[in-house]
Coordinates of C-alpha atoms (C1' of nucleotides) in Angstrom, one line a residue:
Chain A
M19 CA 6.5 -5.7 -32.3
D20 CA 6.5 -5.3 -28.6
N21 CA 6.9 -1.5 -28.3
L22 CA 4.0 -0.2 -26.2
E23 CA 3.8 3.0 -28.2
E24 CA 3.4 1.1 -31.4
I25 CA 0.9 -1.3 -30.1
L26 CA -1.4 1.2 -28.4
S27 CA -1.4 3.3 -31.5
L28 CA -2.6 0.6 -33.9
D29 CA -6.1 1.9 -34.0
N30 CA -4.8 5.7 -34.1
N31 CA -7.0 6.6 -31.4
G32 CA -4.0 8.2 -29.3
K33 CA -3.8 11.9 -29.6
H34 CA -0.3 13.4 -29.4
V35 CA 0.2 16.4 -27.2
N36 CA 2.7 18.6 -25.5
A37 CA 2.0 19.6 -22.0
A38 CA 3.7 22.3 -20.0
K39 CA 5.4 21.7 -16.7
G40 CA 2.5 22.3 -14.0
S41 CA -0.3 21.8 -16.2
T42 CA -3.1 19.5 -14.9
L43 CA -4.4 16.7 -17.0
Q44 CA -6.9 15.0 -14.7
T45 CA -8.7 16.3 -11.8
A46 CA -10.2 14.0 -9.0
G47 CA -14.0 14.0 -9.0
A48 CA -14.2 14.7 -12.8
Q49 CA -15.4 12.0 -15.1
S50 CA -12.5 12.2 -17.6
N51 CA -10.9 8.8 -17.5
R52 CA -8.1 8.9 -19.9
A53 CA -4.7 7.3 -20.0
F54 CA -1.4 9.1 -20.6
Y55 CA 1.6 7.5 -22.1
V56 CA 4.8 9.4 -21.7
K57 CA 7.0 9.9 -24.7
K58 CA 9.1 12.4 -22.9
G59 CA 8.8 14.2 -19.7
L60 CA 7.6 13.2 -16.1
L61 CA 3.9 13.0 -14.7
R62 CA 2.6 12.2 -11.3
S63 CA -0.8 10.9 -10.0
Y64 CA -1.9 11.8 -6.6
T65 CA -4.8 12.0 -4.1
I66 CA -5.8 14.8 -1.8
D67 CA -7.1 13.4 1.5
S68 CA -9.7 14.9 3.7
K69 CA -7.2 17.1 5.5
G70 CA -6.0 18.6 2.2
K71 CA -2.9 16.6 2.2
E72 CA -1.4 15.3 -1.1
H73 CA -0.3 11.6 -1.4
I74 CA 1.5 10.8 -4.5
F75 CA 0.5 7.5 -5.8
M76 CA 3.0 7.1 -8.7
F77 CA 5.6 8.9 -10.9
A78 CA 5.5 8.1 -14.7
S79 CA 8.6 9.0 -16.7
E80 CA 9.6 8.0 -20.5
G81 CA 7.8 4.9 -21.5
W82 CA 5.2 4.7 -18.8
L83 CA 1.6 4.6 -18.8
I84 CA -0.2 6.5 -16.1
A85 CA -4.0 6.2 -15.4
D86 CA -6.7 6.0 -12.7
I87 CA -7.2 2.1 -13.0
E88 CA -9.4 2.1 -10.0
S89 CA -12.0 4.6 -11.3
Q90 CA -11.8 3.2 -14.8
E91 CA -12.4 -0.4 -13.6
F92 CA -15.3 0.4 -11.1
E93 CA -16.5 3.3 -13.7
Q94 CA -16.6 5.9 -10.9
A95 CA -15.4 9.6 -10.9
A96 CA -11.6 9.9 -10.9
E97 CA -9.8 9.6 -7.5
L98 CA -6.5 10.7 -8.7
F99 CA -5.2 14.0 -9.9
I100 CA -2.5 13.8 -12.7
D101 CA -0.2 16.6 -13.6
C102 CA 3.2 17.3 -15.3
L103 CA 6.5 17.7 -13.2
E104 CA 8.3 18.5 -16.6
N105 CA 7.3 19.9 -19.9
S106 CA 6.2 16.6 -21.5
E107 CA 5.3 15.0 -24.7
L108 CA 2.4 12.6 -24.2
I109 CA 0.1 10.3 -26.0
I110 CA -3.5 10.5 -24.7
F111 CA -5.9 7.7 -25.0
N112 CA -9.5 7.7 -23.9
R113 CA -11.4 5.0 -22.1
S114 CA -12.6 3.1 -25.1
C115 CA -9.3 2.4 -26.2
F116 CA -8.7 0.0 -23.2
K117 CA -12.2 -1.5 -23.3
I118 CA -11.0 -5.1 -23.1
A119 CA -13.7 -6.1 -25.5
N120 CA -12.4 -3.8 -28.2
L121 CA -8.6 -4.7 -28.0
S122 CA -6.8 -6.9 -30.7
V123 CA -4.8 -9.7 -29.7
P124 CA -1.4 -8.0 -29.5
Q125 CA -3.2 -5.2 -27.7
L126 CA -4.5 -7.7 -25.2
K127 CA -1.2 -9.3 -24.6
K128 CA 0.5 -5.9 -24.3
N129 CA -2.1 -4.9 -21.8
A130 CA -1.8 -8.1 -19.9
H131 CA 2.0 -7.6 -19.5
L132 CA 1.4 -3.8 -18.5
L133 CA -1.2 -4.9 -15.7
A134 CA 0.9 -7.8 -14.5
R135 CA 3.9 -5.5 -14.2
R136 CA 1.9 -2.8 -12.3
T137 CA 0.2 -5.2 -10.0
A138 CA 3.7 -6.5 -9.1
V139 CA 4.9 -3.0 -8.4
L140 CA 1.8 -2.4 -6.2
Q141 CA 2.2 -5.7 -4.5
R142 CA 5.8 -4.6 -3.4
R143 CA 4.6 -1.1 -2.4
V144 CA 1.7 -2.6 -0.1
I145 CA 4.2 -5.0 1.7
M146 CA 6.7 -2.0 2.0
L147 CA 4.1 0.3 3.5
M148 CA 3.1 -2.5 5.8
S149 CA 6.3 -3.7 7.1
A150 CA 9.1 -1.4 6.4
S151 CA 10.3 1.8 8.3
A152 CA 10.3 5.1 6.5
Q153 CA 14.1 4.6 6.3
E154 CA 13.7 1.4 4.7
R155 CA 11.1 2.6 2.3
Y156 CA 13.4 5.4 1.2
Q157 CA 16.3 3.2 0.6
H158 CA 14.1 0.7 -1.5
F159 CA 12.8 3.9 -3.4
L160 CA 16.6 4.8 -4.3
E161 CA 17.2 1.4 -5.4
T162 CA 14.0 1.0 -7.6
F163 CA 14.1 4.5 -9.2
P164 CA 17.6 5.7 -9.0
K165 CA 17.2 8.5 -11.6
L166 CA 14.1 10.1 -10.0
P167 CA 15.8 11.9 -7.1
N168 CA 17.4 14.2 -9.6
R169 CA 14.2 15.1 -11.3
V170 CA 11.7 15.2 -8.4
P171 CA 11.8 17.6 -5.2
Q172 CA 12.3 16.0 -1.9
R173 CA 8.9 16.7 -0.6
M174 CA 7.4 14.8 -3.4
I175 CA 9.5 11.7 -2.8
A176 CA 8.4 12.1 0.8
S177 CA 4.7 12.3 -0.2
Y178 CA 5.3 9.1 -2.3
L179 CA 6.9 7.2 0.6
G180 CA 4.1 8.3 3.0
V181 CA 6.1 10.5 5.4
T182 CA 6.5 14.3 5.8
P183 CA 9.3 16.2 4.0
Q184 CA 10.8 16.8 7.6
A185 CA 11.0 13.3 8.4
L186 CA 12.7 12.5 5.1
S187 CA 15.1 15.3 5.7
T188 CA 16.0 13.6 9.0
I189 CA 16.3 10.2 7.4
R190 CA 18.7 11.7 4.7
G191 CA 20.7 13.4 7.4
R192 CA 21.0 10.3 9.3
L193 CA 22.0 8.2 6.2
A194 CA 24.5 10.9 5.1
K195 CA 26.3 10.9 8.5
K196 CA 26.6 7.1 8.6
S197 CA 28.6 6.8 5.4
Chain B
M9 CA -18.9 -17.7 -21.1
D10 CA -17.5 -15.6 -18.4
N11 CA -17.3 -17.7 -15.4
L12 CA -13.5 -17.6 -14.3
E13 CA -13.5 -21.2 -13.5
E14 CA -14.6 -22.3 -16.9
I15 CA -12.3 -20.0 -18.7
L16 CA -9.2 -21.1 -16.6
S17 CA -10.2 -24.7 -17.0
L18 CA -10.3 -24.6 -20.9
D19 CA -7.0 -26.4 -21.2
N20 CA -7.6 -28.7 -18.5
N21 CA -4.3 -27.8 -16.8
G22 CA -5.8 -26.9 -13.4
K23 CA -5.5 -29.6 -10.6
H24 CA -8.6 -30.0 -8.4
V25 CA -7.6 -30.5 -4.9
N26 CA -8.9 -30.4 -1.4
A27 CA -6.7 -28.7 1.3
A28 CA -7.2 -28.9 5.2
K29 CA -7.5 -25.8 7.3
G30 CA -3.9 -25.0 8.3
S31 CA -2.2 -26.4 5.4
T32 CA 0.4 -24.4 3.6
L33 CA 0.4 -24.1 -0.1
Q34 CA 3.4 -22.0 -0.9
T35 CA 6.2 -20.9 1.2
A36 CA 8.4 -17.7 0.7
G37 CA 11.7 -18.5 -0.8
A38 CA 10.6 -21.5 -2.7
Q39 CA 10.5 -21.5 -6.4
S40 CA 7.0 -23.0 -6.7
N41 CA 5.0 -20.3 -8.4
R42 CA 1.4 -21.4 -8.7
A43 CA -2.0 -20.0 -8.7
F44 CA -4.8 -21.1 -6.7
Y45 CA -8.6 -20.6 -7.5
V46 CA -10.8 -20.9 -4.6
K47 CA -14.0 -22.9 -5.3
K48 CA -14.8 -23.2 -1.7
G49 CA -13.0 -22.2 1.6
L50 CA -10.6 -19.3 2.4
L51 CA -7.1 -18.6 1.9
R52 CA -4.6 -16.0 2.7
S53 CA -1.2 -14.8 1.4
Y54 CA 1.4 -13.1 3.7
T55 CA 4.8 -12.1 4.2
I56 CA 7.1 -12.5 7.3
D57 CA 9.3 -9.5 7.9
S58 CA 12.8 -9.3 9.1
K59 CA 11.6 -9.2 12.8
G60 CA 9.5 -12.2 12.3
K61 CA 6.1 -10.5 12.0
E62 CA 3.4 -11.7 9.7
H63 CA 1.8 -9.2 7.3
I64 CA -1.3 -10.3 5.6
F65 CA -1.4 -9.2 1.9
M66 CA -4.6 -10.7 0.8
F67 CA -7.5 -13.0 1.8
A68 CA -9.1 -15.0 -1.0
S69 CA -12.7 -16.5 -0.5
E70 CA -14.9 -18.3 -3.0
G71 CA -14.4 -17.4 -6.5
W72 CA -11.1 -15.6 -6.0
L73 CA -7.7 -16.3 -7.3
I74 CA -4.7 -16.0 -5.2
A75 CA -1.0 -15.9 -6.4
D76 CA 2.2 -14.3 -5.9
I77 CA 2.2 -11.9 -9.0
E78 CA 5.2 -10.0 -8.2
S79 CA 7.4 -13.2 -8.0
Q80 CA 5.9 -14.5 -11.0
E81 CA 6.3 -11.5 -13.0
F82 CA 9.9 -11.0 -12.2
E83 CA 10.5 -14.6 -12.0
Q84 CA 12.0 -14.5 -8.7
A85 CA 11.5 -17.0 -5.6
A86 CA 8.2 -16.5 -3.9
E87 CA 7.9 -13.6 -1.5
L88 CA 4.4 -14.7 -0.1
F89 CA 3.3 -17.6 2.0
I90 CA -0.1 -19.0 1.0
D91 CA -2.1 -21.2 3.4
C92 CA -5.6 -22.2 4.3
L93 CA -7.7 -20.6 7.0
E94 CA -10.7 -23.1 6.2
N95 CA -11.0 -26.5 4.7
S96 CA -10.9 -25.6 1.1
E97 CA -11.6 -26.9 -2.5
L98 CA -9.1 -25.5 -4.8
I99 CA -8.0 -25.5 -8.4
I100 CA -4.2 -25.2 -8.8
F101 CA -2.7 -23.9 -11.8
N102 CA 0.9 -23.9 -12.6
R103 CA 2.9 -20.9 -14.0
S104 CA 2.6 -22.0 -17.6
C105 CA -1.2 -21.8 -17.4
F106 CA -0.7 -17.9 -17.1
K107 CA 2.1 -17.4 -19.6
I108 CA 0.5 -14.6 -21.7
A109 CA 2.0 -16.1 -24.8
N110 CA 0.0 -19.2 -24.4
L111 CA -3.4 -17.9 -23.7
S112 CA -6.4 -18.2 -25.8
V113 CA -8.3 -15.0 -26.7
P114 CA -11.1 -15.5 -24.1
Q115 CA -8.5 -16.4 -21.6
L116 CA -6.5 -13.3 -22.3
K117 CA -9.6 -11.1 -21.8
K118 CA -10.5 -12.9 -18.6
N119 CA -6.9 -12.4 -17.3
A120 CA -7.1 -8.6 -18.3
H121 CA -10.2 -8.2 -16.2
L122 CA -8.7 -10.1 -13.4
L123 CA -5.6 -8.0 -13.3
A124 CA -7.5 -4.8 -13.8
R125 CA -9.8 -5.6 -10.8
R126 CA -6.7 -6.6 -8.8
T127 CA -4.8 -3.5 -9.7
A128 CA -7.7 -1.3 -8.6
V129 CA -8.0 -3.0 -5.3
L130 CA -4.2 -2.5 -4.8
Q131 CA -4.5 1.1 -5.8
R132 CA -7.1 1.6 -3.2
R133 CA -5.1 -0.4 -0.5
V134 CA -2.0 1.9 -1.2
I135 CA -3.9 5.2 -0.9
M136 CA -5.6 3.9 2.3
L137 CA -2.3 2.9 3.9
M138 CA -0.9 6.3 3.0
S139 CA -3.7 8.6 3.8
A140 CA -6.2 7.0 6.4
S141 CA -5.8 6.2 10.2
A142 CA -6.0 2.8 11.5
Q143 CA -9.7 3.4 12.2
E144 CA -10.6 4.7 8.8
R145 CA -8.8 1.7 7.2
Y146 CA -10.9 -0.7 9.6
Q147 CA -14.2 0.9 8.6
H148 CA -13.2 0.7 5.0
F149 CA -12.4 -3.0 5.4
L150 CA -15.7 -3.7 7.1
E151 CA -17.6 -2.1 4.2
T152 CA -15.5 -3.8 1.5
F153 CA -15.4 -7.4 2.9
P154 CA -18.5 -7.4 5.1
K155 CA -18.5 -11.2 5.4
L156 CA -14.7 -11.8 6.4
P157 CA -15.0 -10.7 9.9
N158 CA -17.1 -13.7 10.6
R159 CA -14.5 -16.0 9.2
V160 CA -11.2 -14.5 10.1
P161 CA -9.8 -14.0 13.6
Q162 CA -9.3 -10.5 14.9
R163 CA -5.6 -10.7 14.7
M164 CA -5.5 -11.5 11.0
I165 CA -7.8 -8.4 10.3
A166 CA -5.3 -6.4 12.3
S167 CA -2.5 -7.8 10.3
Y168 CA -4.3 -7.0 7.1
L169 CA -4.8 -3.5 8.1
G170 CA -1.2 -3.0 9.1
V171 CA -1.7 -2.5 12.9
T172 CA -1.5 -4.7 16.0
P173 CA -4.3 -6.8 17.5
Q174 CA -4.2 -4.6 20.5
A175 CA -4.7 -1.5 18.4
L176 CA -7.6 -3.0 16.4
S177 CA -9.2 -4.1 19.6
T178 CA -9.0 -0.5 21.0
I179 CA -10.5 0.8 17.9
R180 CA -13.2 -1.7 18.1
G181 CA -14.0 -0.7 21.7
R182 CA -14.1 3.0 20.8
L183 CA -16.6 2.3 17.8
A184 CA -18.7 0.1 20.0
K185 CA -18.9 2.7 22.6
K186 CA -19.8 5.5 20.2
S187 CA -22.9 3.6 18.8
Chain C
dA25 C1' 18.8 43.6 -9.6
dG26 C1' 15.1 42.9 -6.0
dC27 C1' 11.1 40.7 -4.2
dA28 C1' 8.1 36.7 -3.5
dA29 C1' 7.3 31.9 -3.5
dC30 C1' 8.9 27.7 -2.7
dC31 C1' 12.2 24.3 -0.7
dA32 C1' 15.1 22.0 2.4
dT33 C1' 16.9 21.5 7.1
dT34 C1' 16.8 21.8 12.3
dC35 C1' 14.6 21.9 16.6
dA36 C1' 10.7 21.4 20.3
dT37 C1' 6.8 19.2 21.1
dC38 C1' 2.8 16.1 20.6
dT39 C1' 0.3 11.9 19.3
dA40 C1' -1.2 7.4 17.0
dG41 C1' -0.2 3.3 17.3
dA42 C1' 3.9 -0.1 19.1
dT43 C1' 5.3 -2.7 22.9
dT44 C1' 5.0 -5.2 27.0
dA45 C1' 2.3 -7.3 30.3
dA46 C1' -1.4 -9.3 32.8
dC47 C1' -5.9 -11.6 32.5
dA48 C1' -10.4 -13.6 30.9
dA49 C1' -12.6 -16.2 27.3
dA50 C1' -12.7 -19.4 23.8
dT51 C1' -10.8 -23.3 21.3
dG52 C1' -8.8 -27.5 20.7
dA53 C1' -6.2 -32.0 21.9
dC54 C1' -6.4 -35.9 24.7
Chain D
dG20 C1' -14.4 -33.9 30.9
dT21 C1' -9.3 -31.4 31.9
dC22 C1' -5.3 -29.0 30.6
dA23 C1' -2.9 -26.2 27.2
dT24 C1' -2.9 -23.3 23.5
dT25 C1' -4.7 -19.5 21.1
dT26 C1' -7.5 -15.5 21.2
dG27 C1' -9.2 -10.9 22.6
dT28 C1' -9.1 -7.3 26.0
dT29 C1' -7.4 -3.5 28.9
dA30 C1' -3.7 -0.6 30.7
dA31 C1' 1.0 1.4 31.4
dT32 C1' 4.9 2.8 28.9
dC33 C1' 7.7 4.1 24.8
dT34 C1' 8.8 5.6 20.1
dA35 C1' 8.7 6.8 15.2
dG36 C1' 7.1 9.9 12.8
dA37 C1' 3.7 14.1 12.7
dT38 C1' 3.2 18.9 13.6
dG39 C1' 4.5 23.7 14.1
dA40 C1' 7.8 27.0 13.8
dA41 C1' 12.1 29.3 12.7
dT42 C1' 16.3 29.8 9.5
dG43 C1' 18.7 29.9 5.1
dG44 C1' 19.0 28.7 0.3
dT45 C1' 17.0 28.3 -4.6
dT46 C1' 14.0 29.5 -8.0
dG47 C1' 11.4 32.2 -10.7
dC48 C1' 9.0 36.6 -11.8
dT49 C1' 8.7 41.3 -13.3

DNA sequence: AGCAACCATTCATCTAGATTAACAAATGAC
DNA sequence: GTCATTTGTTAATCTAGATGAATGGTTGCT
């Protein structure tokens, strides 16, 4: 048994829900610390900075788990907003489901794999943000998430990459001309 | 028992070694995927980009574990260099010590906490890189790692922050004047 | 259908931080 | 100690990408 959905559902704590495109699941500042497993659809998590600008932290499509790990680990108010980019089917887990002390051995193992995978993705993201140009980051994004561009507006990809929509548009124009 | 050193040493697979300041523990491109627990001293991990520029990914002082999680998770050649910034006492673990399948329950739990903590730190780092100015990142660094500035050359802090040493010097000048 | 909101593109301008360079201070090797 | 290397600082330019604004294309609401 290595299906995430099965493993997480072992204790039947997850609540199955449908969420409409545009609905908000978590608001920064609130105390609600839940995790969302995406059975179908697409979510995003993001911050809003002091100037009111959105910065997308991650996208989560089918089979992904999205949560504000930082707030949960340090027991702080949420820093991330989470909302639906498509009508989605979710399983919602509350904090206690992920309390390491409470987990069974298969859950612990699955959890360790999930975290390791996530850490690996973040390691790459940090390195890209520090060392690569906007164009390189865009090309890396296309390679890593080839299906997302069809489902996500340009401006959100720009937000994920850490550039403005205008800059991304210019980059795309440059790449199109080149080929 | 929640001391990392004890937990990790349960199976006696860790090798205790002393490493001199300046010595290299891991080279990007090599296959050696080990983890280093710092008993004493200070390590760093970093990449070198296509233009030959170094980018520090993390510092690890007493009690920290440093490793190239991305390469290990995806079973690739190392992407990070790891070396000593001070004479250090280390415990070196090889890959198999962290194979999730092999771990005992207390090791699994410790591992989950370690990864969650690391993920949380990386989440914050990504958000800072996307949304904060160089000066804000520097101030956040000082708050988060108040002891490191005394042990690490300025230029390495700049590298960690993703700016040039000149830019950091200017920021420091500006902050000093202000206060 | 008709209107409003949102979205992507293009262009002109601006700015944070990179680059280059010169110099002083600290560190280390012998 | 002396000399060489590395480090931090300051200042003059340069540039990737931000900002602001105008335009046309989509999407969605009623």
